[in-house]
């Protein structure tokens, strides 16, 4: 088992960008678990599943599915879905299906296995609580609702996806409510996680704060 830096937080708190850069600086691999949930949701939608599907119906549709990361791109059954999983709709369904036990059970071992032979930085909603509760370092990244909506808006714009600030704010609010109120593996801040509010911080400042916490542990 490798060392795990487990990072949780609500959508738009900067988790992906920060985790990717942190992984690069530490020489660790990066595990974007949101991408796994998004790819599963895309697959389920294409297979005709919806919010009313039963758990056994969902499990059945998850047989023979493969998700791979190659050179920072995401492949669903060998199709490059890196762009398709980033739309607001894909995020919505990722949040909807991620509340389902069949989906969480399916992805649990895939996420655990990512740390079997590598040191990793893993980000998501239940990294510090369910998947890697014994992580080497735990971090909770937060930011104001408006700050997170603004980041989400810029990210989508950058990817050429049409959106408005109102839509981004609605998306962030809806998903956070669902992701933190669900019965299974809700987003939660654990006591032993380093808490960072990124609202008024740039990327370098956040990385600096994280490294100030890591200093002692890296020296061991
Ligand atoms: O981080 P993201 O926006 O790409 O995640 C998309 C959705 O996937 C998010 O709204 C909730 C779900 N998710 C989850 O339930 N658990 C994780 N570890 C990661 C994502």
XYZ file of N, CA, C and O in Angstrom, residues 18 21-22 25 194 196 201-215:
84
model
N -5.752 21.684 -7.539
C -4.800 21.631 -6.422
C -4.223 20.214 -6.298
O -3.018 20.030 -6.149
N -1.660 19.383 -9.102
C -0.377 20.058 -8.912
C 0.375 19.464 -7.711
O 1.584 19.238 -7.769
N -0.371 19.181 -6.648
C 0.248 18.598 -5.459
C 0.877 17.239 -5.810
O 2.007 16.939 -5.401
N 4.106 17.748 -7.674
C 5.195 18.216 -6.809
C 5.710 17.107 -5.886
O 6.882 17.080 -5.555
N -6.770 18.536 7.549
C -6.294 19.918 7.491
C -7.376 20.697 6.735
O -7.742 20.318 5.618
N -8.734 23.936 4.759
C -8.263 25.132 4.048
C -9.435 25.773 3.299
O -10.079 25.117 2.469
N -7.593 32.564 -1.844
C -6.206 32.109 -2.037
C -5.984 31.708 -3.479
O -6.882 31.165 -4.125
N -4.750 31.966 -3.980
C -4.455 31.441 -5.314
C -3.825 30.048 -5.164
O -3.536 29.594 -4.046
N -3.609 29.407 -6.302
C -3.121 28.023 -6.322
C -1.822 27.871 -5.527
O -1.679 26.969 -4.690
N -0.866 28.777 -5.769
C 0.441 28.679 -5.100
C 0.299 28.810 -3.587
O 1.001 28.142 -2.830
N -0.626 29.695 -3.164
C -0.812 29.886 -1.715
C -1.374 28.614 -1.057
O -0.960 28.247 0.038
N -2.307 27.988 -1.751
C -2.888 26.749 -1.184
C -1.806 25.668 -1.095
O -1.665 24.985 -0.066
N -1.025 25.546 -2.163
C 0.042 24.526 -2.183
C 1.048 24.803 -1.051
O 1.503 23.881 -0.372
N 1.338 26.068 -0.845
C 2.289 26.438 0.214
C 1.753 26.022 1.596
O 2.492 25.477 2.414
N 0.467 26.276 1.818
C -0.133 25.891 3.102
C -0.048 24.368 3.285
O 0.328 23.862 4.342
N -0.367 23.649 2.219
C -0.334 22.184 2.321
C 1.096 21.721 2.637
O 1.307 20.893 3.522
N 2.068 22.298 1.941
C 3.458 21.884 2.174
C 3.928 22.249 3.581
O 4.739 21.534 4.162
N 3.393 23.353 4.125
C 3.804 23.703 5.489
C 3.320 22.621 6.467
O 3.968 22.324 7.455
N 2.192 21.989 6.161
C 1.700 20.894 7.002
C 2.468 19.591 6.728
O 2.618 18.757 7.608
N 2.905 19.438 5.467
C 3.550 18.175 5.088
C 5.003 18.095 5.521
O 5.573 17.004 5.583
N 5.603 19.268 5.777
C 7.044 19.351 6.048
C 7.530 18.267 7.029
O 8.421 17.490 6.707
